[in-house]
Coordinates of C-alpha atoms and ligand atoms in Angstrom, one line a residue:
M1 CA 121.7 86.3 58.5
P2 CA 120.8 84.4 54.9
R3 CA 120.1 86.4 51.9
L4 CA 119.0 85.4 48.2
T5 CA 119.8 87.3 45.4
P6 CA 117.9 87.7 42.5
N7 CA 119.8 86.0 40.0
L8 CA 119.0 82.9 42.1
L9 CA 114.9 83.7 42.4
V10 CA 115.3 84.0 38.5
I11 CA 116.7 80.1 38.9
I12 CA 114.3 78.9 41.4
S13 CA 111.1 80.3 39.4
T14 CA 112.1 79.1 36.2
T15 CA 112.5 75.5 38.3
V16 CA 108.9 75.5 39.6
L17 CA 107.6 77.1 36.2
L18 CA 109.3 74.2 34.7
I19 CA 107.7 72.0 37.3
S20 CA 104.2 72.9 36.9
V21 CA 104.5 72.7 33.0
L22 CA 105.2 69.7 33.1
Y23 CA 102.5 68.5 36.0
K24 CA 99.6 71.0 34.1
N25 CA 97.6 68.2 33.2
G26 CA 97.8 66.4 36.8
L27 CA 98.2 69.6 38.2
P28 CA 95.8 72.2 36.5
D29 CA 96.0 74.9 39.3
I30 CA 99.8 74.5 40.7
Q31 CA 100.5 77.7 42.5
L32 CA 102.9 77.8 45.0
P33 CA 102.8 80.9 47.1
N34 CA 105.6 83.0 47.3
L35 CA 106.0 82.5 51.1
I36 CA 106.9 78.4 50.3
I37 CA 109.0 79.1 47.6
F38 CA 110.9 81.6 49.6
Q39 CA 111.4 79.6 52.1
I40 CA 112.8 76.4 49.8
A41 CA 115.0 78.9 48.3
R42 CA 116.1 79.9 51.5
A43 CA 116.0 76.8 52.8
I44 CA 118.6 75.4 49.9
F45 CA 120.4 78.6 49.3
S46 CA 120.8 80.4 52.3
D47 CA 124.8 81.4 51.8
T48 CA 124.6 84.9 50.5
Y49 CA 125.0 87.4 53.7
C50 CA 124.5 91.4 53.1
Y51 CA 125.7 94.4 55.1
V52 CA 125.8 97.9 55.4
S53 CA 129.7 97.8 54.3
V54 CA 132.3 95.1 54.3
K55 CA 135.5 95.6 54.3
T56 CA 137.3 93.1 52.6
L57 CA 141.4 94.1 52.8
S58 CA 141.4 93.1 49.2
N59 CA 143.0 94.9 46.0
K60 CA 140.2 93.9 44.2
L61 CA 137.0 95.4 45.3
P62 CA 138.1 96.7 49.0
H63 CA 134.6 98.1 49.9
A64 CA 131.6 95.6 49.2
E65 CA 128.1 95.0 51.2
C66 CA 127.2 91.0 49.8
F67 CA 129.4 87.6 49.6
T68 CA 128.2 84.4 49.1
V69 CA 129.7 81.2 50.9
R70 CA 130.0 77.5 49.2
N71 CA 131.4 74.6 51.3
G72 CA 133.4 77.3 54.2
R73 CA 134.9 79.8 51.4
F74 CA 134.0 82.9 50.2
T75 CA 132.5 82.3 46.2
R76 CA 131.6 85.9 45.6
V77 CA 131.8 89.3 47.4
F78 CA 130.2 92.2 45.4
L79 CA 128.3 95.0 45.9
D80 CA 124.9 96.9 45.6
E81 CA 122.6 93.7 45.2
T82 CA 118.7 94.3 45.8
S83 CA 118.4 91.4 48.1
F84 CA 115.6 88.8 48.7
D85 CA 114.2 89.5 51.7
V86 CA 115.6 92.6 53.4
T87 CA 116.0 96.1 51.7
K88 CA 119.8 97.9 51.9
E89 CA 118.0 100.1 54.3
Q90 CA 117.1 97.6 56.3
R91 CA 120.9 96.3 56.5
T92 CA 122.8 96.0 59.5
G93 CA 126.3 95.7 60.3
H94 CA 129.4 96.1 59.5
V95 CA 132.1 94.0 58.2
I96 CA 136.2 93.2 58.7
P97 CA 137.6 90.4 57.8
G98 CA 138.1 87.6 60.5
L99 CA 141.3 88.8 62.8
W100 CA 144.2 86.9 63.0
D101 CA 146.8 87.0 66.3
G102 CA 149.9 86.5 65.5
H103 CA 151.9 85.7 68.2
G104 CA 149.9 83.4 71.1
H105 CA 149.9 80.6 73.5
L106 CA 146.5 78.7 72.8
M107 CA 146.8 76.1 75.5
Q108 CA 148.7 78.2 78.0
Y109 CA 145.5 81.0 77.5
G110 CA 143.1 77.9 78.0
E111 CA 144.7 76.8 81.3
L112 CA 144.5 80.1 82.1
M113 CA 141.2 80.9 82.1
D114 CA 140.1 77.6 84.1
S115 CA 142.4 78.8 86.8
V116 CA 141.5 81.7 89.6
N117 CA 141.1 84.8 88.8
L118 CA 143.1 87.3 90.6
F119 CA 143.2 90.4 89.1
G120 CA 142.2 92.9 90.7
A121 CA 142.4 91.2 94.0
D122 CA 142.9 94.9 96.1
S123 CA 144.2 92.9 99.3
M124 CA 145.5 89.0 100.6
K125 CA 142.4 88.8 102.1
E126 CA 140.6 89.2 98.8
V127 CA 143.6 86.6 97.5
K128 CA 142.6 84.3 100.0
K129 CA 138.9 84.8 99.4
R130 CA 139.0 84.2 96.2
L131 CA 141.0 80.8 96.3
V132 CA 138.9 78.9 98.8
D133 CA 135.9 80.3 97.1
Y134 CA 137.6 78.3 94.0
K135 CA 138.6 75.7 95.7
T136 CA 134.8 74.7 97.1
Q137 CA 133.9 74.9 93.4
H138 CA 136.4 72.8 92.6
P139 CA 137.1 70.1 94.8
E140 CA 139.7 68.2 92.9
A141 CA 141.6 71.0 92.4
G142 CA 145.5 71.3 94.5
T143 CA 146.2 67.7 95.1
S144 CA 149.6 66.2 93.4
E145 CA 147.8 65.1 90.0
Q146 CA 145.9 68.4 89.6
W147 CA 147.7 71.5 90.8
L148 CA 145.3 74.4 91.8
R149 CA 146.2 77.0 89.5
G150 CA 145.5 81.2 89.7
V151 CA 146.6 84.2 87.5
G152 CA 146.8 88.0 88.6
W153 CA 148.5 88.8 91.5
D154 CA 150.4 91.4 91.6
Q155 CA 152.6 92.5 95.2
A156 CA 151.7 96.1 94.6
N157 CA 148.5 95.0 96.2
F158 CA 150.2 94.1 99.1
G159 CA 151.7 97.0 100.0
G160 CA 154.6 96.0 97.5
K161 CA 155.4 93.1 100.0
W162 CA 156.4 90.0 98.2
P163 CA 153.8 87.3 99.3
K164 CA 155.5 84.4 100.9
A165 CA 154.7 80.2 100.3
A166 CA 153.2 80.4 104.3
D167 CA 151.0 82.6 103.2
L168 CA 148.4 79.8 100.7
E169 CA 148.4 78.2 103.9
I170 CA 145.4 80.2 104.5
G171 CA 144.5 79.4 108.5
G172 CA 145.6 75.7 107.8
Q173 CA 142.8 74.8 105.1
F174 CA 145.3 74.9 102.6
K175 CA 147.7 73.0 104.0
D176 CA 148.3 70.3 102.0
L177 CA 147.2 71.7 99.0
Y178 CA 149.8 71.9 95.7
V179 CA 148.7 75.6 94.5
M180 CA 150.8 77.4 91.8
L181 CA 149.8 81.2 90.8
D182 CA 150.9 83.4 87.8
R183 CA 151.6 87.4 88.7
V184 CA 149.6 89.4 86.8
D185 CA 152.3 89.5 84.1
V186 CA 152.8 85.6 84.0
H187 CA 156.9 86.5 84.7
C188 CA 156.7 84.9 88.2
I189 CA 154.6 82.0 90.0
W190 CA 153.9 82.1 94.1
V191 CA 153.6 78.2 95.4
S192 CA 152.5 77.2 98.1
P193 CA 154.7 75.0 100.9
K194 CA 153.9 71.8 99.7
V195 CA 155.1 72.8 96.0
L196 CA 158.2 73.8 97.5
S197 CA 158.9 70.7 99.5
L198 CA 159.2 69.2 95.5
L199 CA 162.5 71.4 95.2
P200 CA 165.9 70.5 96.4
L201 CA 167.8 72.0 98.9
P202 CA 169.5 75.0 98.7
I203 CA 167.4 75.9 96.1
P204 CA 170.1 76.6 93.7
E205 CA 170.7 80.2 91.4
V206 CA 168.8 80.2 87.8
P207 CA 170.7 82.4 85.1
G208 CA 167.9 84.6 84.1
G209 CA 165.9 83.9 87.2
D210 CA 165.2 85.5 90.8
I211 CA 163.4 84.1 93.6
P212 CA 162.8 87.4 95.7
A213 CA 160.7 85.4 98.3
M214 CA 160.3 81.9 99.9
G215 CA 157.9 80.6 97.2
I216 CA 158.2 83.6 94.7
F217 CA 159.8 81.9 91.4
C218 CA 160.3 85.1 88.6
D219 CA 161.5 84.0 84.8
N220 CA 163.9 81.8 84.6
A221 CA 164.3 80.2 88.0
M222 CA 160.3 79.6 87.3
D223 CA 161.9 76.1 85.5
L224 CA 163.1 74.8 89.1
V225 CA 159.1 74.7 89.8
L226 CA 157.4 74.0 86.1
E227 CA 160.0 70.7 86.1
H228 CA 157.8 69.1 88.9
Y229 CA 154.5 70.8 87.6
P230 CA 151.5 67.7 86.9
K231 CA 150.7 68.0 83.0
P232 CA 147.3 68.0 82.6
S233 CA 145.3 65.6 80.9
S234 CA 144.2 64.9 77.8
E235 CA 140.9 65.7 78.8
R236 CA 141.7 68.8 80.4
R237 CA 144.0 70.2 78.0
A238 CA 140.7 69.3 75.5
K239 CA 138.7 72.0 77.6
F240 CA 141.7 74.2 77.4
L241 CA 142.0 74.5 74.1
K242 CA 138.4 74.5 73.5
D243 CA 137.8 77.1 76.1
A244 CA 140.5 79.2 74.3
M245 CA 138.3 79.4 71.5
W246 CA 135.6 79.8 72.9
D247 CA 137.2 83.1 74.2
L248 CA 139.2 83.9 70.9
N249 CA 136.0 84.2 68.9
K250 CA 134.1 86.4 71.3
L251 CA 136.9 88.7 70.7
G252 CA 136.6 88.6 66.4
V253 CA 139.6 85.8 66.7
V254 CA 139.4 83.5 63.8
G255 CA 143.1 82.6 63.9
M256 CA 146.7 82.4 65.5
H257 CA 150.2 81.7 65.6
D258 CA 150.3 79.8 68.0
A259 CA 154.3 80.2 69.4
G260 CA 155.9 76.9 70.4
V261 CA 154.0 73.6 70.7
F262 CA 155.7 70.4 71.3
P263 CA 155.0 67.3 68.8
S264 CA 153.0 65.3 71.1
E265 CA 150.9 68.5 72.1
L266 CA 150.2 68.4 68.3
K267 CA 148.5 64.8 67.8
L268 CA 146.2 66.4 70.0
Y269 CA 145.5 69.1 68.0
E270 CA 145.3 66.9 65.1
E271 CA 142.5 64.8 66.9
L272 CA 140.5 67.6 68.0
A273 CA 140.9 70.1 64.7
D274 CA 138.3 66.9 62.7
N275 CA 135.8 68.5 65.7
E276 CA 133.0 70.7 64.7
D277 CA 133.8 73.2 68.3
W278 CA 137.8 73.4 66.6
T279 CA 137.1 76.9 66.0
V280 CA 140.1 78.8 65.4
R281 CA 142.5 78.3 62.8
V282 CA 146.0 77.4 64.6
Y283 CA 149.4 77.8 62.9
A284 CA 151.2 76.3 64.8
M285 CA 155.1 76.6 65.5
M286 CA 156.8 73.4 66.9
E287 CA 159.0 73.5 69.6
C288 CA 161.2 70.3 70.0
E289 CA 160.5 68.6 73.8
K290 CA 164.0 70.1 74.3
R291 CA 164.4 73.8 73.7
N292 CA 166.8 74.9 70.5
T293 CA 167.5 71.2 69.4
F294 CA 167.0 70.0 66.0
C295 CA 164.1 66.7 66.4
P296 CA 163.3 65.7 63.1
E297 CA 162.4 62.0 64.9
D298 CA 159.6 64.0 66.4
A299 CA 158.4 66.1 63.5
V300 CA 155.1 67.0 62.1
K301 CA 153.9 68.9 59.0
I302 CA 150.3 69.1 59.0
S303 CA 147.9 70.4 56.8
R304 CA 144.9 70.5 55.9
D305 CA 142.5 71.7 53.3
D306 CA 140.1 73.0 55.9
G307 CA 142.4 75.5 57.0
K308 CA 141.6 74.6 60.5
L309 CA 145.6 73.1 61.6
S310 CA 148.7 73.7 59.8
V311 CA 152.3 72.9 60.5
R312 CA 155.5 73.9 58.7
S313 CA 157.5 76.0 61.0
V314 CA 159.7 75.7 63.9
K315 CA 160.3 78.0 67.0
L316 CA 163.7 78.8 68.4
F317 CA 164.9 81.2 71.2
G318 CA 167.8 83.3 71.7
D319 CA 166.9 84.9 74.5
G320 CA 164.8 85.8 78.2
A321 CA 162.8 89.0 78.7
L322 CA 163.7 92.6 79.8
G323 CA 162.1 93.3 82.8
S324 CA 164.6 90.9 84.2
W325 CA 167.3 91.8 82.2
G326 CA 167.5 88.3 80.6
S327 CA 167.8 90.0 76.8
A328 CA 170.6 89.6 75.4
M329 CA 172.3 93.1 74.7
I330 CA 175.0 94.2 72.2
E331 CA 175.9 97.3 75.2
P332 CA 175.4 96.7 78.6
Y333 CA 171.9 97.3 80.6
S334 CA 171.7 101.2 81.5
D335 CA 170.9 100.3 84.6
H336 CA 172.8 97.6 85.1
P337 CA 175.9 98.0 83.7
S338 CA 177.4 95.0 84.6
T339 CA 175.6 92.6 82.9
T340 CA 173.9 92.4 78.8
G341 CA 171.8 89.7 79.0
S342 CA 172.2 86.1 78.0
L343 CA 171.7 84.3 75.2
L344 CA 169.7 80.9 76.0
V345 CA 171.9 79.7 72.8
N346 CA 174.9 80.2 71.6
A347 CA 176.0 81.9 67.8
T348 CA 177.3 78.8 66.7
T349 CA 174.1 76.5 67.7
L350 CA 171.5 79.1 66.6
T351 CA 172.6 79.1 62.9
E352 CA 173.5 75.1 62.5
L353 CA 170.0 74.6 64.1
A354 CA 168.2 77.1 61.7
I355 CA 170.2 75.4 58.4
D356 CA 169.1 72.2 60.1
W357 CA 165.6 73.0 60.6
A358 CA 165.5 75.1 56.9
K359 CA 166.4 71.7 54.9
A360 CA 164.2 70.0 56.2
G361 CA 160.9 72.1 54.9
Y362 CA 160.2 74.3 57.8
Q363 CA 160.0 78.3 58.7
V364 CA 162.7 79.2 61.0
N365 CA 161.2 81.6 63.5
I366 CA 162.9 82.7 66.3
H367 CA 162.5 84.9 69.2
A368 CA 164.5 87.8 70.3
I369 CA 164.2 90.4 72.2
G370 CA 168.0 92.2 72.7
D371 CA 169.9 93.2 70.1
L372 CA 172.2 90.8 70.8
A373 CA 169.6 88.3 70.3
N374 CA 167.9 89.6 67.5
R375 CA 171.7 89.9 65.6
L376 CA 172.1 86.6 65.7
A377 CA 168.7 85.6 64.2
I378 CA 169.3 87.3 61.4
D379 CA 172.8 85.8 61.0
A380 CA 171.5 82.5 62.1
M381 CA 168.5 82.6 59.0
S382 CA 171.1 84.5 56.9
S383 CA 172.9 81.4 56.4
A384 CA 169.8 79.0 56.2
L385 CA 168.8 81.3 53.4
D386 CA 172.3 80.8 51.8
A387 CA 172.0 77.0 52.6
V388 CA 168.8 76.2 51.2
C389 CA 168.7 78.6 48.1
P390 CA 172.2 78.0 46.9
G391 CA 173.1 81.1 43.8
I392 CA 169.6 83.0 44.4
T393 CA 169.4 86.0 46.8
R394 CA 168.3 86.2 50.4
A395 CA 165.4 88.3 49.5
K396 CA 164.0 85.9 46.9
C397 CA 164.9 82.5 48.9
Q398 CA 163.4 84.2 51.9
A399 CA 160.3 85.4 49.9
E400 CA 160.0 81.6 50.1
R401 CA 161.0 81.0 53.1
R402 CA 159.2 83.6 55.2
F403 CA 161.3 83.3 57.9
R404 CA 160.7 85.5 61.0
I405 CA 161.9 86.8 64.4
E406 CA 159.3 86.7 67.3
H407 CA 159.4 90.1 68.9
S408 CA 161.9 92.1 67.1
Q409 CA 161.8 94.0 70.3
I410 CA 164.9 95.4 69.9
I411 CA 166.9 95.5 66.9
H412 CA 170.0 97.5 66.1
P413 CA 170.5 100.3 63.1
D414 CA 172.8 98.3 60.9
D415 CA 170.2 95.0 61.8
Q416 CA 167.7 96.9 60.9
K417 CA 168.9 97.2 57.6
R418 CA 169.8 93.7 56.9
M419 CA 166.3 92.8 57.6
R420 CA 164.6 95.1 55.1
E421 CA 167.4 93.6 52.4
I422 CA 166.7 90.2 53.1
G423 CA 162.8 91.1 54.1
I424 CA 162.6 88.8 57.3
I425 CA 159.2 89.2 59.2
P426 CA 159.2 91.0 62.5
S427 CA 156.6 89.6 64.2
I428 CA 155.7 92.5 66.7
Q429 CA 153.0 92.9 70.4
P430 CA 151.4 96.2 70.3
T431 CA 150.7 96.3 74.1
H432 CA 154.0 95.0 74.9
A433 CA 155.4 98.0 73.6
T434 CA 152.8 99.7 76.0
S435 CA 153.4 97.6 78.9
D436 CA 156.8 97.8 79.0
M437 CA 157.3 101.6 78.4
H438 CA 157.6 102.1 82.1
Y439 CA 160.9 100.6 82.1
A440 CA 162.3 100.1 78.8
E441 CA 163.8 103.6 78.9
S442 CA 165.4 102.7 82.2
R443 CA 166.9 99.7 80.8
L444 CA 168.6 100.6 77.8
G445 CA 169.4 104.3 77.7
K446 CA 167.4 107.0 75.3
E447 CA 169.7 106.7 72.5
R448 CA 169.1 102.8 72.5
T449 CA 165.3 103.1 73.2
S450 CA 164.6 105.9 70.4
K451 CA 166.5 104.0 67.7
E452 CA 166.1 100.5 68.8
A453 CA 163.4 100.1 70.5
Y454 CA 159.7 99.0 69.7
L455 CA 159.6 100.1 66.3
M456 CA 156.8 99.9 64.5
K457 CA 156.2 102.2 61.3
S458 CA 160.2 101.5 60.8
L459 CA 159.4 97.7 60.2
L460 CA 156.6 98.7 57.8
P461 CA 158.2 98.2 55.1
L462 CA 158.6 94.2 55.9
N463 CA 154.6 93.8 56.5
P464 CA 155.1 93.3 60.8
V465 CA 152.7 90.3 61.3
L466 CA 151.1 91.8 64.8
G467 CA 149.5 89.7 67.9
S468 CA 149.3 89.6 71.6
D469 CA 151.3 86.9 73.2
F470 CA 148.4 86.0 74.9
P471 CA 148.1 85.5 77.8
V472 CA 151.1 87.2 78.3
E473 CA 149.2 90.3 77.3
P474 CA 144.5 90.4 76.8
A475 CA 144.0 88.4 73.8
N476 CA 141.9 91.8 72.7
P477 CA 142.8 92.2 69.6
F478 CA 141.3 95.8 69.3
E479 CA 143.3 96.6 72.4
G480 CA 146.3 96.1 70.2
I481 CA 145.4 98.3 67.1
Y482 CA 144.6 101.1 69.9
A483 CA 148.4 100.4 71.1
A484 CA 149.7 100.5 67.6
M485 CA 147.2 103.9 66.5
T486 CA 148.3 105.3 69.7
R487 CA 151.1 103.8 71.4
R488 CA 149.3 104.2 74.2
S489 CA 148.3 102.1 77.2
P490 CA 144.9 100.4 76.1
R491 CA 144.0 99.9 79.9
T492 CA 144.6 103.5 80.5
G493 CA 144.5 105.6 77.9
L494 CA 147.9 107.5 78.5
D495 CA 151.2 106.6 77.7
K496 CA 154.4 106.7 80.0
D497 CA 154.3 110.5 81.2
G498 CA 150.6 109.9 81.8
G499 CA 149.9 112.1 78.8
K500 CA 148.1 111.1 75.6
T501 CA 151.1 111.9 72.7
G502 CA 152.4 108.3 72.7
W503 CA 155.0 106.8 73.9
Y504 CA 157.4 107.5 70.7
P505 CA 154.4 108.6 68.1
E506 CA 156.1 108.4 65.3
E507 CA 156.4 104.4 65.5
T508 CA 152.3 104.3 65.5
L509 CA 150.4 102.7 62.5
T510 CA 147.1 104.0 61.0
L511 CA 144.3 102.0 61.2
E512 CA 144.5 100.1 57.8
E513 CA 148.1 99.2 58.4
A514 CA 147.4 98.6 61.8
L515 CA 144.6 96.2 61.2
R516 CA 146.6 94.7 57.9
G517 CA 148.9 93.6 60.5
F518 CA 146.3 91.6 62.5
T519 CA 145.0 90.3 58.9
V520 CA 146.9 89.9 55.7
A521 CA 150.4 90.0 57.3
P522 CA 149.3 87.1 60.1
A523 CA 147.9 85.5 56.9
Y524 CA 151.3 85.7 54.5
A525 CA 153.4 84.8 57.3
A526 CA 151.4 81.4 57.3
F527 CA 151.4 81.0 54.0
M528 CA 148.1 81.8 53.4
E529 CA 148.1 85.1 51.2
G530 CA 144.9 84.7 49.4
K531 CA 143.0 82.8 51.8
A532 CA 143.2 84.3 54.9
G533 CA 142.5 87.5 56.7
T534 CA 140.5 88.7 53.2
I535 CA 137.5 88.6 52.1
Q536 CA 137.9 87.2 48.4
P537 CA 136.4 84.6 46.3
G538 CA 138.3 81.0 47.1
A539 CA 139.4 82.4 50.8
Y540 CA 137.8 80.8 53.8
A541 CA 134.6 82.5 54.7
D542 CA 135.5 84.0 58.2
W543 CA 134.6 87.5 58.7
V544 CA 133.1 89.8 62.2
V545 CA 130.5 91.8 62.4
L546 CA 130.9 95.2 64.3
D547 CA 128.1 97.5 65.2
E548 CA 129.9 100.2 63.7
P549 CA 132.3 100.8 60.4
L550 CA 135.8 100.5 62.0
E551 CA 137.2 103.2 59.8
D552 CA 136.0 106.1 60.6
M553 CA 136.0 105.1 64.6
D554 CA 137.7 106.9 67.1
P555 CA 140.8 105.0 68.8
E556 CA 139.2 105.4 72.1
K557 CA 136.3 103.5 70.7
I558 CA 138.5 100.7 69.2
K559 CA 139.7 99.5 71.9
N560 CA 136.2 98.9 73.7
I561 CA 134.7 97.4 71.0
K562 CA 132.7 94.3 71.5
V563 CA 132.2 92.6 68.1
R564 CA 128.4 91.7 67.3
E565 CA 129.1 88.2 65.5
T566 CA 131.9 86.3 64.5
W567 CA 132.1 83.7 61.2
V568 CA 134.5 80.9 61.0
G569 CA 134.3 78.5 57.7
G570 CA 130.7 79.7 57.0
K571 CA 129.4 79.3 60.3
R572 CA 128.4 81.8 63.3
V573 CA 130.4 81.2 66.0
W574 CA 130.0 84.2 68.1
R575 CA 126.9 86.3 68.7
K576 CA 126.7 89.2 71.0
P577 CA 124.6 89.3 73.4
G578 CA 121.4 91.3 73.9
P579 CA 118.5 92.8 71.5
I580 CA 120.7 93.1 68.2
D581 CA 118.7 91.6 65.6
I582 CA 115.5 89.9 64.8
R583 CA 117.0 86.7 65.3
G584 CA 116.6 86.9 69.0
Q585 CA 118.3 87.5 72.3
G586 CA 121.0 86.2 74.8
E587 CA 124.5 84.9 74.8
E588 CA 124.4 81.8 73.1
K589 CA 127.3 79.2 72.9
L590 CA 127.0 77.8 69.0
Y591 CA 129.6 75.1 69.7
Ligands
NAG1 C1 178.1 76.6 71.8 O1 176.7 75.1 72.3 C2 177.4 74.0 72.3 C3 176.3 73.5 73.0 O2 176.0 73.8 73.8 C4 178.6 73.9 72.8 O3 179.0 72.4 72.3 C5 179.5 74.7 71.7 O4 180.7 74.1 72.1 C6 179.3 76.4 72.0 N1 180.2 77.0 71.1 C7 180.8 77.7 71.6 C8 181.4 78.5 70.1 O5 180.5 78.6 72.3
ZN2 ZN1 155.3 83.9 73.1

């Protein structure tokens, strides 16, 4: 909401006075009505905004009321100013810095938004109905060039029985269609017979993968199908990004760390980032077309003054997921004693890659879930730090390089100590803890779970970056903040035992700590400290307006927050529908 501060008023009045003096002879009775002065002034200087409260997350002035924006950045942040057209009593809204998701997948999120929504479909009949409805509205979907996609099914809704490829023929209607549907956790896909026909027979076994029924592929076995998946056109991909950004803005997200983007995809990002409708700042981790390789010939680095897109990091992958026993563990799984999971890359290669990328000037970000993968990630990073900073301590070098471990899910106490010594940044998804709590202890046993798994408070000295891993988990950062504060599921409000104590409640974070994990911590981990995640002069003018102050809010209320407005670079990109203020009502797509 534009506000004019009194000192600007003084400047304008003086100017008007000067002009009237200059024209005194010709225009003897010049006396612009106040209203006109106000309108002109407002049009020229519509860059100061006042709210009931502004939480800045800046040490200089943690609590403010007003700020001024110029050229997409905050230029002044201040308290207690009497605004021009609205008295202090008339102000509404409580501001926090724009939120960042420290680990998500933008394109995949947009792609899933553009597919059949099967969440909550509680029977096979309902699934089929939704597929048929979607096909009616999207006649182009289902060809060999554009498969029909969906997400959200759960075999629990089919009486616990896995569905089959044949179920997707839907009375002959879908017989020749290419259909691929993601399970609710996006760890399995269900495909139609037409897709199945693309695969070689017999279908091979895949380490770290599972094929529980004909037409269902889980974890690494999904690659068998994905190899044949036709890549959407750049027009469609541009739409996925736009849709994803629109949805994220609604949730108060102004920036995200894109955890693995191919160089070819980054070219598209670069083109699109010039557009007005690129309304989420993206800090992308580059991933070579061939996973876990060194690809300097394709590598890109991007830095823009407007902060809409930056690339200076690389994503490497240590291991797979815990749910499918794919995470690499030092000791065998408690519920599967014959296995310790599997590494996606051996220690030698991981170290070589970390060194090569560090030497090429990249921040090295390694996906590691199991305690063995985390150990090897720390080893690799240590070697890379030694290689790029001979004669300097690893901690000092790390402060420059800011290597991070994506997920940091299960870490041996010895390695926690090493991480702390070096200062390696953990990138954590609080909702992974509350989604996995139901099976984590059976996989890991009590001892390992309590000492190693899903740590948050224990890693706090390392300023963990928090995120959601969307689309694996919902992208709503307030659900992440809730999960971090309560260690309970944002969906049910309950812990693993159906209680309210929280799962290993000693690992809960305070609101302030969790909020920092979605603001200043991702800014630091993206080399944007002072520029993002905070409201202070010089920072990008990104903020979120809430109806009530976050500070005194009950966590149960936090998880249901609907943000009122989201601003990116001084432009409003989202406004909650409804009679919220004098500017009118109704949902409005601003870009
Ligand atoms: C590690 O993997 C690389 C690449 O697959 C291979 O060439 C190398 O021999 C492996 N090293 C060890 C010690 O297994
Ligand atoms: Zn991820």
